[in-house]
Amino acid sequence: MHYPADIYIGQVRDYPGSRPSAIAKVQVEGALTLTDLGLEGDQQAEKVIHGGPDRALCHYPREHYAQWAREFPAQADRFVAPAFGENLSTVGLTEENVYIGDIFRWGEALIQVTQPRSPCFKVNFHFAISDLSLLMQQTARTGWLYRVVQAGVVSADAPLELASRTSDVSIRDAAAIAWHMPFDDDQYHRLLSAAGLSVSWTRTMQKRRISGQIEDYSRRLWGSARPAG
């Protein structure tokens, strides 16, 4: 199967009342160079948690936008790609049929799925919906991230094509294991056994197995401790 993809890049901008972000992206046409760290011209703010080799690209399914618009009619006009800050937008690839470790051929490049996107508080600010990051996490409508296995020239004229699948852990499965299951060491082992899992998710799952505890991710979801109510 071939999946045509729209491509988006963005620059870091200041947002009054929030931290700098490159979530506002614009569509680009023509050939682009894809390096180990992402598309030329694309930027990430707060690189400790965004970007890097395991998070070089962000992919968000276009079909999710209609569902979000139905759930939030007052903000319906905001739910159009690339409002979630994605680099790639397609129809036909979702969290159910994309798996950890999948390798896609894209133009001259090869890209590998590394993890679900971990929603952060910046989407709350971007859409003016106070708990959107939590809802993304709860519904597993998160999108996913890639590492670049082979750099090269890519373009919107070159569709994504699945080249290799080695895992039985879908993005939805990974999200469920990380965020929705009681502590389950067997499931953590299943996720850790998925070839291609990002270093950060590998580290987090290993820490859970050692400590027997799940970390507090309220700061990621809200930017501070979870709001009351």
PDB file of C-alpha atoms in Angstrom:
ATOM      1  CA  MET A   1       0.000   0.000   0.000  1.00  0.00           C
ATOM      2  CA  HIS A   2       1.069   3.557  -0.739  1.00  0.00           C
ATOM      3  CA  TYR A   3       0.027   6.471   1.463  1.00  0.00           C
ATOM      4  CA  PRO A   4       0.359   9.984   0.007  1.00  0.00           C
ATOM      5  CA  ALA A   5       1.521  12.388   2.701  1.00  0.00           C
ATOM      6  CA  ASP A   6       1.277  16.138   3.115  1.00  0.00           C
ATOM      7  CA  ILE A   7       4.447  17.634   4.608  1.00  0.00           C
ATOM      8  CA  TYR A   8       4.697  20.434   7.172  1.00  0.00           C
ATOM      9  CA  ILE A   9       7.547  22.312   8.842  1.00  0.00           C
ATOM     10  CA  GLY A  10       7.592  25.050  11.459  1.00  0.00           C
ATOM     11  CA  GLN A  11       9.746  27.563  13.283  1.00  0.00           C
ATOM     12  CA  VAL A  12       9.938  28.153  17.023  1.00  0.00           C
ATOM     13  CA  ARG A  13       7.692  31.042  18.051  1.00  0.00           C
ATOM     14  CA  ASP A  14       6.937  32.810  21.318  1.00  0.00           C
ATOM     15  CA  TYR A  15       3.395  32.482  22.681  1.00  0.00           C
ATOM     16  CA  PRO A  16       2.148  34.907  25.358  1.00  0.00           C
ATOM     17  CA  GLY A  17       1.136  32.908  28.412  1.00  0.00           C
ATOM     18  CA  SER A  18       2.916  29.755  27.277  1.00  0.00           C
ATOM     19  CA  ARG A  19       6.398  28.536  26.430  1.00  0.00           C
ATOM     20  CA  PRO A  20       8.013  28.862  22.984  1.00  0.00           C
ATOM     21  CA  SER A  21       6.812  26.218  20.532  1.00  0.00           C
ATOM     22  CA  ALA A  22       7.057  25.165  16.887  1.00  0.00           C
ATOM     23  CA  ILE A  23       3.595  23.588  16.892  1.00  0.00           C
ATOM     24  CA  ALA A  24       2.367  26.063  14.245  1.00  0.00           C
ATOM     25  CA  LYS A  25       3.565  24.520  10.986  1.00  0.00           C
ATOM     26  CA  VAL A  26       2.999  25.288   7.305  1.00  0.00           C
ATOM     27  CA  GLN A  27       2.628  22.976   4.331  1.00  0.00           C
ATOM     28  CA  VAL A  28       5.581  22.697   1.969  1.00  0.00           C
ATOM     29  CA  GLU A  29       5.832  21.371  -1.566  1.00  0.00           C
ATOM     30  CA  GLY A  30       8.740  20.139  -3.627  1.00  0.00           C
ATOM     31  CA  ALA A  31      11.832  18.222  -2.601  1.00  0.00           C
ATOM     32  CA  LEU A  32      13.213  18.452   0.932  1.00  0.00           C
ATOM     33  CA  THR A  33      16.252  16.944   2.564  1.00  0.00           C
ATOM     34  CA  LEU A  34      15.512  14.600   5.460  1.00  0.00           C
ATOM     35  CA  THR A  35      18.423  14.239   7.893  1.00  0.00           C
ATOM     36  CA  ASP A  36      18.850  12.133  11.018  1.00  0.00           C
ATOM     37  CA  LEU A  37      17.262  14.979  12.987  1.00  0.00           C
ATOM     38  CA  GLY A  38      14.325  15.704  10.697  1.00  0.00           C
ATOM     39  CA  LEU A  39      13.274  17.842   7.759  1.00  0.00           C
ATOM     40  CA  GLU A  40      15.400  20.773   6.698  1.00  0.00           C
ATOM     41  CA  GLY A  41      13.780  23.986   7.898  1.00  0.00           C
ATOM     42  CA  ASP A  42      11.834  22.332  10.705  1.00  0.00           C
ATOM     43  CA  GLN A  43      12.547  23.327  14.296  1.00  0.00           C
ATOM     44  CA  GLN A  44      11.680  22.068  17.776  1.00  0.00           C
ATOM     45  CA  ALA A  45      11.524  23.956  21.037  1.00  0.00           C
ATOM     46  CA  GLU A  46      12.638  22.371  24.342  1.00  0.00           C
ATOM     47  CA  LYS A  47      14.748  19.710  22.687  1.00  0.00           C
ATOM     48  CA  VAL A  48      15.009  17.661  25.852  1.00  0.00           C
ATOM     49  CA  ILE A  49      11.442  16.483  25.197  1.00  0.00           C
ATOM     50  CA  HIS A  50      10.990  17.274  21.485  1.00  0.00           C
ATOM     51  CA  GLY A  51      13.073  16.276  18.503  1.00  0.00           C
ATOM     52  CA  GLY A  52      16.271  14.258  18.528  1.00  0.00           C
ATOM     53  CA  PRO A  53      17.120  11.065  16.633  1.00  0.00           C
ATOM     54  CA  ASP A  54      14.170   9.031  17.970  1.00  0.00           C
ATOM     55  CA  ARG A  55      11.672  11.875  17.451  1.00  0.00           C
ATOM     56  CA  ALA A  56      12.834  13.258  14.135  1.00  0.00           C
ATOM     57  CA  LEU A  57       9.338  13.302  12.594  1.00  0.00           C
ATOM     58  CA  CYS A  58       5.795  13.498  13.941  1.00  0.00           C
ATOM     59  CA  HIS A  59       2.904  11.856  12.057  1.00  0.00           C
ATOM     60  CA  TYR A  60      -0.776  12.539  12.769  1.00  0.00           C
ATOM     61  CA  PRO A  61      -3.705  10.785  11.038  1.00  0.00           C
ATOM     62  CA  ARG A  62      -5.820  13.271   9.130  1.00  0.00           C
ATOM     63  CA  GLU A  63      -9.029  11.359   9.813  1.00  0.00           C
ATOM     64  CA  HIS A  64      -8.838  12.192  13.538  1.00  0.00           C
ATOM     65  CA  TYR A  65      -9.562  15.853  12.855  1.00  0.00           C
ATOM     66  CA  ALA A  66     -13.227  15.218  11.975  1.00  0.00           C
ATOM     67  CA  GLN A  67     -13.730  13.373  15.268  1.00  0.00           C
ATOM     68  CA  TRP A  68     -12.151  16.165  17.304  1.00  0.00           C
ATOM     69  CA  ALA A  69     -14.291  18.727  15.478  1.00  0.00           C
ATOM     70  CA  ARG A  70     -17.439  16.777  16.353  1.00  0.00           C
ATOM     71  CA  GLU A  71     -16.399  16.628  20.003  1.00  0.00           C
ATOM     72  CA  PHE A  72     -15.486  20.328  20.172  1.00  0.00           C
ATOM     73  CA  PRO A  73     -17.814  22.152  17.746  1.00  0.00           C
ATOM     74  CA  ALA A  74     -16.897  25.572  19.166  1.00  0.00           C
ATOM     75  CA  GLN A  75     -13.293  25.007  18.025  1.00  0.00           C
ATOM     76  CA  ALA A  76     -14.158  22.996  14.900  1.00  0.00           C
ATOM     77  CA  ASP A  77     -12.434  25.444  12.568  1.00  0.00           C
ATOM     78  CA  ARG A  78      -9.126  24.806  14.357  1.00  0.00           C
ATOM     79  CA  PHE A  79      -9.129  21.079  13.711  1.00  0.00           C
ATOM     80  CA  VAL A  80      -7.374  20.965  10.345  1.00  0.00           C
ATOM     81  CA  ALA A  81      -3.906  19.653   9.558  1.00  0.00           C
ATOM     82  CA  PRO A  82      -1.288  20.439  10.741  1.00  0.00           C
ATOM     83  CA  ALA A  83      -2.835  21.834  13.923  1.00  0.00           C
ATOM     84  CA  PHE A  84      -1.258  19.135  16.095  1.00  0.00           C
ATOM     85  CA  GLY A  85       2.200  20.163  14.940  1.00  0.00           C
ATOM     86  CA  GLU A  86       2.731  17.133  12.745  1.00  0.00           C
ATOM     87  CA  ASN A  87       5.282  16.861   9.940  1.00  0.00           C
ATOM     88  CA  LEU A  88       3.312  14.196   8.077  1.00  0.00           C
ATOM     89  CA  SER A  89      -0.435  13.870   7.520  1.00  0.00           C
ATOM     90  CA  THR A  90      -2.030  10.912   5.758  1.00  0.00           C
ATOM     91  CA  VAL A  91      -5.319   9.089   5.338  1.00  0.00           C
ATOM     92  CA  GLY A  92      -5.300   5.344   5.952  1.00  0.00           C
ATOM     93  CA  LEU A  93      -2.574   5.054   8.580  1.00  0.00           C
ATOM     94  CA  THR A  94      -3.798   5.120  12.186  1.00  0.00           C
ATOM     95  CA  GLU A  95      -2.713   3.972  15.630  1.00  0.00           C
ATOM     96  CA  GLU A  96      -4.469   0.643  14.968  1.00  0.00           C
ATOM     97  CA  ASN A  97      -2.526  -0.346  11.844  1.00  0.00           C
ATOM     98  CA  VAL A  98       0.882   1.228  12.507  1.00  0.00           C
ATOM     99  CA  TYR A  99       3.262  -0.744  14.708  1.00  0.00           C
ATOM    100  CA  ILE A 100       6.342  -0.019  16.795  1.00  0.00           C
ATOM    101  CA  GLY A 101       9.370  -0.662  14.592  1.00  0.00           C
ATOM    102  CA  ASP A 102       7.555  -0.327  11.255  1.00  0.00           C
ATOM    103  CA  ILE A 103       9.919   0.941   8.561  1.00  0.00           C
ATOM    104  CA  PHE A 104       8.447   3.048   5.757  1.00  0.00           C
ATOM    105  CA  ARG A 105      10.148   3.933   2.502  1.00  0.00           C
ATOM    106  CA  TRP A 106       9.658   7.626   1.711  1.00  0.00           C
ATOM    107  CA  GLY A 107      11.412   8.896  -1.389  1.00  0.00           C
ATOM    108  CA  GLU A 108      15.113   8.200  -0.887  1.00  0.00           C
ATOM    109  CA  ALA A 109      14.653   7.828   2.866  1.00  0.00           C
ATOM    110  CA  LEU A 110      13.709   5.077   5.298  1.00  0.00           C
ATOM    111  CA  ILE A 111      11.912   6.052   8.512  1.00  0.00           C
ATOM    112  CA  GLN A 112      11.060   3.860  11.524  1.00  0.00           C
ATOM    113  CA  VAL A 113       8.202   4.179  14.006  1.00  0.00           C
ATOM    114  CA  THR A 114       9.610   4.573  17.524  1.00  0.00           C
ATOM    115  CA  GLN A 115       6.741   5.448  19.899  1.00  0.00           C
ATOM    116  CA  PRO A 116       3.334   7.077  20.255  1.00  0.00           C
ATOM    117  CA  ARG A 117       3.502  10.809  20.561  1.00  0.00           C
ATOM    118  CA  SER A 118       3.327  11.693  24.259  1.00  0.00           C
ATOM    119  CA  PRO A 119       0.788  14.553  24.351  1.00  0.00           C
ATOM    120  CA  CYS A 120       1.920  17.664  26.187  1.00  0.00           C
ATOM    121  CA  PHE A 121       0.224  20.726  27.622  1.00  0.00           C
ATOM    122  CA  LYS A 122       1.094  22.887  24.605  1.00  0.00           C
ATOM    123  CA  VAL A 123      -1.798  21.392  22.636  1.00  0.00           C
ATOM    124  CA  ASN A 124      -4.157  22.587  25.399  1.00  0.00           C
ATOM    125  CA  PHE A 125      -2.960  26.133  24.856  1.00  0.00           C
ATOM    126  CA  HIS A 126      -2.895  25.833  21.074  1.00  0.00           C
ATOM    127  CA  PHE A 127      -6.540  24.747  20.858  1.00  0.00           C
ATOM    128  CA  ALA A 128      -7.794  26.590  23.980  1.00  0.00           C
ATOM    129  CA  ILE A 129      -9.056  23.261  25.389  1.00  0.00           C
ATOM    130  CA  SER A 130      -7.753  22.775  28.918  1.00  0.00           C
ATOM    131  CA  ASP A 131      -7.591  18.972  28.901  1.00  0.00           C
ATOM    132  CA  LEU A 132      -6.970  18.138  25.238  1.00  0.00           C
ATOM    133  CA  SER A 133      -3.595  16.538  25.999  1.00  0.00           C
ATOM    134  CA  LEU A 134      -5.284  14.188  28.458  1.00  0.00           C
ATOM    135  CA  LEU A 135      -8.030  13.355  25.954  1.00  0.00           C
ATOM    136  CA  MET A 136      -5.442  12.549  23.295  1.00  0.00           C
ATOM    137  CA  GLN A 137      -3.780  10.185  25.739  1.00  0.00           C
ATOM    138  CA  GLN A 138      -7.038   8.581  26.874  1.00  0.00           C
ATOM    139  CA  THR A 139      -8.295   7.964  23.333  1.00  0.00           C
ATOM    140  CA  ALA A 140      -4.890   7.003  21.884  1.00  0.00           C
ATOM    141  CA  ARG A 141      -5.469   9.553  19.127  1.00  0.00           C
ATOM    142  CA  THR A 142      -1.877  10.629  19.632  1.00  0.00           C
ATOM    143  CA  GLY A 143      -0.108  10.069  16.346  1.00  0.00           C
ATOM    144  CA  TRP A 144       3.419   8.676  16.470  1.00  0.00           C
ATOM    145  CA  LEU A 145       7.085   9.526  16.001  1.00  0.00           C
ATOM    146  CA  TYR A 146       9.874   8.291  13.715  1.00  0.00           C
ATOM    147  CA  ARG A 147      13.612   7.944  13.624  1.00  0.00           C
ATOM    148  CA  VAL A 148      15.410   8.303  10.294  1.00  0.00           C
ATOM    149  CA  VAL A 149      17.079   5.027   9.350  1.00  0.00           C
ATOM    150  CA  GLN A 150      18.304   6.321   6.009  1.00  0.00           C
ATOM    151  CA  ALA A 151      18.472  10.027   5.201  1.00  0.00           C
ATOM    152  CA  GLY A 152      17.698  11.366   1.763  1.00  0.00           C
ATOM    153  CA  VAL A 153      15.498  13.546  -0.412  1.00  0.00           C
ATOM    154  CA  VAL A 154      11.739  13.318   0.213  1.00  0.00           C
ATOM    155  CA  SER A 155       8.697  15.109  -1.153  1.00  0.00           C
ATOM    156  CA  ALA A 156       4.909  15.122  -1.066  1.00  0.00           C
ATOM    157  CA  ASP A 157       5.037  13.411  -4.456  1.00  0.00           C
ATOM    158  CA  ALA A 158       6.682  10.368  -2.844  1.00  0.00           C
ATOM    159  CA  PRO A 159       4.113   8.381  -0.809  1.00  0.00           C
ATOM    160  CA  LEU A 160       4.905   6.341   2.272  1.00  0.00           C
ATOM    161  CA  GLU A 161       5.262   2.614   1.610  1.00  0.00           C
ATOM    162  CA  LEU A 162       5.601  -0.021   4.337  1.00  0.00           C
ATOM    163  CA  ALA A 163       8.965  -1.732   3.854  1.00  0.00           C
ATOM    164  CA  SER A 164       9.291  -3.846   7.007  1.00  0.00           C
ATOM    165  CA  ARG A 165       7.262  -4.977  10.025  1.00  0.00           C
ATOM    166  CA  THR A 166       8.853  -6.854  12.924  1.00  0.00           C
ATOM    167  CA  SER A 167       6.547  -6.134  15.874  1.00  0.00           C
ATOM    168  CA  ASP A 168       3.016  -7.068  16.950  1.00  0.00           C
ATOM    169  CA  VAL A 169       2.723  -3.973  19.178  1.00  0.00           C
ATOM    170  CA  SER A 170       0.549  -1.357  17.498  1.00  0.00           C
ATOM    171  CA  ILE A 171       0.726   2.295  18.468  1.00  0.00           C
ATOM    172  CA  ARG A 172      -2.652   1.841  20.189  1.00  0.00           C
ATOM    173  CA  ASP A 173      -1.263  -1.170  22.083  1.00  0.00           C
ATOM    174  CA  ALA A 174       1.792   0.818  23.160  1.00  0.00           C
ATOM    175  CA  ALA A 175      -0.402   3.670  24.402  1.00  0.00           C
ATOM    176  CA  ALA A 176      -2.596   1.228  26.311  1.00  0.00           C
ATOM    177  CA  ILE A 177       0.393  -0.442  27.965  1.00  0.00           C
ATOM    178  CA  ALA A 178       1.952   2.896  28.922  1.00  0.00           C
ATOM    179  CA  TRP A 179      -1.108   4.800  30.085  1.00  0.00           C
ATOM    180  CA  HIS A 180      -4.202   2.635  30.550  1.00  0.00           C
ATOM    181  CA  MET A 181      -3.241  -0.679  32.120  1.00  0.00           C
ATOM    182  CA  PRO A 182      -2.596  -1.431  35.771  1.00  0.00           C
ATOM    183  CA  PHE A 183       1.057  -2.238  36.324  1.00  0.00           C
ATOM    184  CA  ASP A 184       1.623  -5.330  34.175  1.00  0.00           C
ATOM    185  CA  ASP A 185       5.189  -6.550  33.872  1.00  0.00           C
ATOM    186  CA  ASP A 186       4.316  -9.008  31.110  1.00  0.00           C
ATOM    187  CA  GLN A 187       2.929  -6.193  28.974  1.00  0.00           C
ATOM    188  CA  TYR A 188       5.941  -3.991  29.704  1.00  0.00           C
ATOM    189  CA  HIS A 189       8.169  -6.850  28.584  1.00  0.00           C
ATOM    190  CA  ARG A 190       6.079  -7.190  25.418  1.00  0.00           C
ATOM    191  CA  LEU A 191       6.535  -3.494  24.654  1.00  0.00           C
ATOM    192  CA  LEU A 192      10.250  -3.575  25.446  1.00  0.00           C
ATOM    193  CA  SER A 193      10.644  -6.533  23.084  1.00  0.00           C
ATOM    194  CA  ALA A 194       9.362  -4.477  20.141  1.00  0.00           C
ATOM    195  CA  ALA A 195      12.394  -3.745  17.970  1.00  0.00           C
ATOM    196  CA  GLY A 196      12.714  -0.043  17.271  1.00  0.00           C
ATOM    197  CA  LEU A 197      11.163   1.287  20.496  1.00  0.00           C
ATOM    198  CA  SER A 198      12.619   4.705  21.343  1.00  0.00           C
ATOM    199  CA  VAL A 199      15.378   5.048  23.911  1.00  0.00           C
ATOM    200  CA  SER A 200      13.223   7.293  26.120  1.00  0.00           C
ATOM    201  CA  TRP A 201      10.287   4.870  26.199  1.00  0.00           C
ATOM    202  CA  THR A 202      12.673   1.959  26.788  1.00  0.00           C
ATOM    203  CA  ARG A 203      14.189   3.819  29.730  1.00  0.00           C
ATOM    204  CA  THR A 204      10.776   4.706  31.171  1.00  0.00           C
ATOM    205  CA  MET A 205       9.442   1.137  30.954  1.00  0.00           C
ATOM    206  CA  GLN A 206      12.607  -0.258  32.498  1.00  0.00           C
ATOM    207  CA  LYS A 207      12.359   2.228  35.371  1.00  0.00           C
ATOM    208  CA  ARG A 208       8.791   1.105  35.997  1.00  0.00           C
ATOM    209  CA  ARG A 209       9.826  -2.544  36.068  1.00  0.00           C
ATOM    210  CA  ILE A 210      12.611  -1.815  38.543  1.00  0.00           C
ATOM    211  CA  SER A 211      10.607   0.491  40.814  1.00  0.00           C
ATOM    212  CA  GLY A 212       7.197  -1.133  40.476  1.00  0.00           C
ATOM    213  CA  GLN A 213       5.749   2.361  40.119  1.00  0.00           C
ATOM    214  CA  ILE A 214       4.355   4.513  37.327  1.00  0.00           C
ATOM    215  CA  GLU A 215       5.825   8.010  37.086  1.00  0.00           C
ATOM    216  CA  ASP A 216       3.760  11.174  37.491  1.00  0.00           C
ATOM    217  CA  TYR A 217       3.159  12.683  34.053  1.00  0.00           C
ATOM    218  CA  SER A 218       0.941  15.578  35.167  1.00  0.00           C
ATOM    219  CA  ARG A 219       3.633  18.141  34.325  1.00  0.00           C
ATOM    220  CA  ARG A 220       3.709  16.894  30.728  1.00  0.00           C
ATOM    221  CA  LEU A 221      -0.075  17.020  30.402  1.00  0.00           C
ATOM    222  CA  TRP A 222      -0.690  20.369  32.149  1.00  0.00           C
ATOM    223  CA  GLY A 223       2.681  22.099  32.448  1.00  0.00           C
ATOM    224  CA  SER A 224       2.506  21.841  36.235  1.00  0.00           C
ATOM    225  CA  ALA A 225       0.653  19.800  38.817  1.00  0.00           C
ATOM    226  CA  ARG A 226      -2.758  18.615  37.660  1.00  0.00           C
ATOM    227  CA  PRO A 227      -5.376  21.380  37.989  1.00  0.00           C
ATOM    228  CA  ALA A 228      -8.092  20.950  40.577  1.00  0.00           C
ATOM    229  CA  GLY A 229     -11.541  19.814  39.519  1.00  0.00           C
TER     230      GLY A 229
END
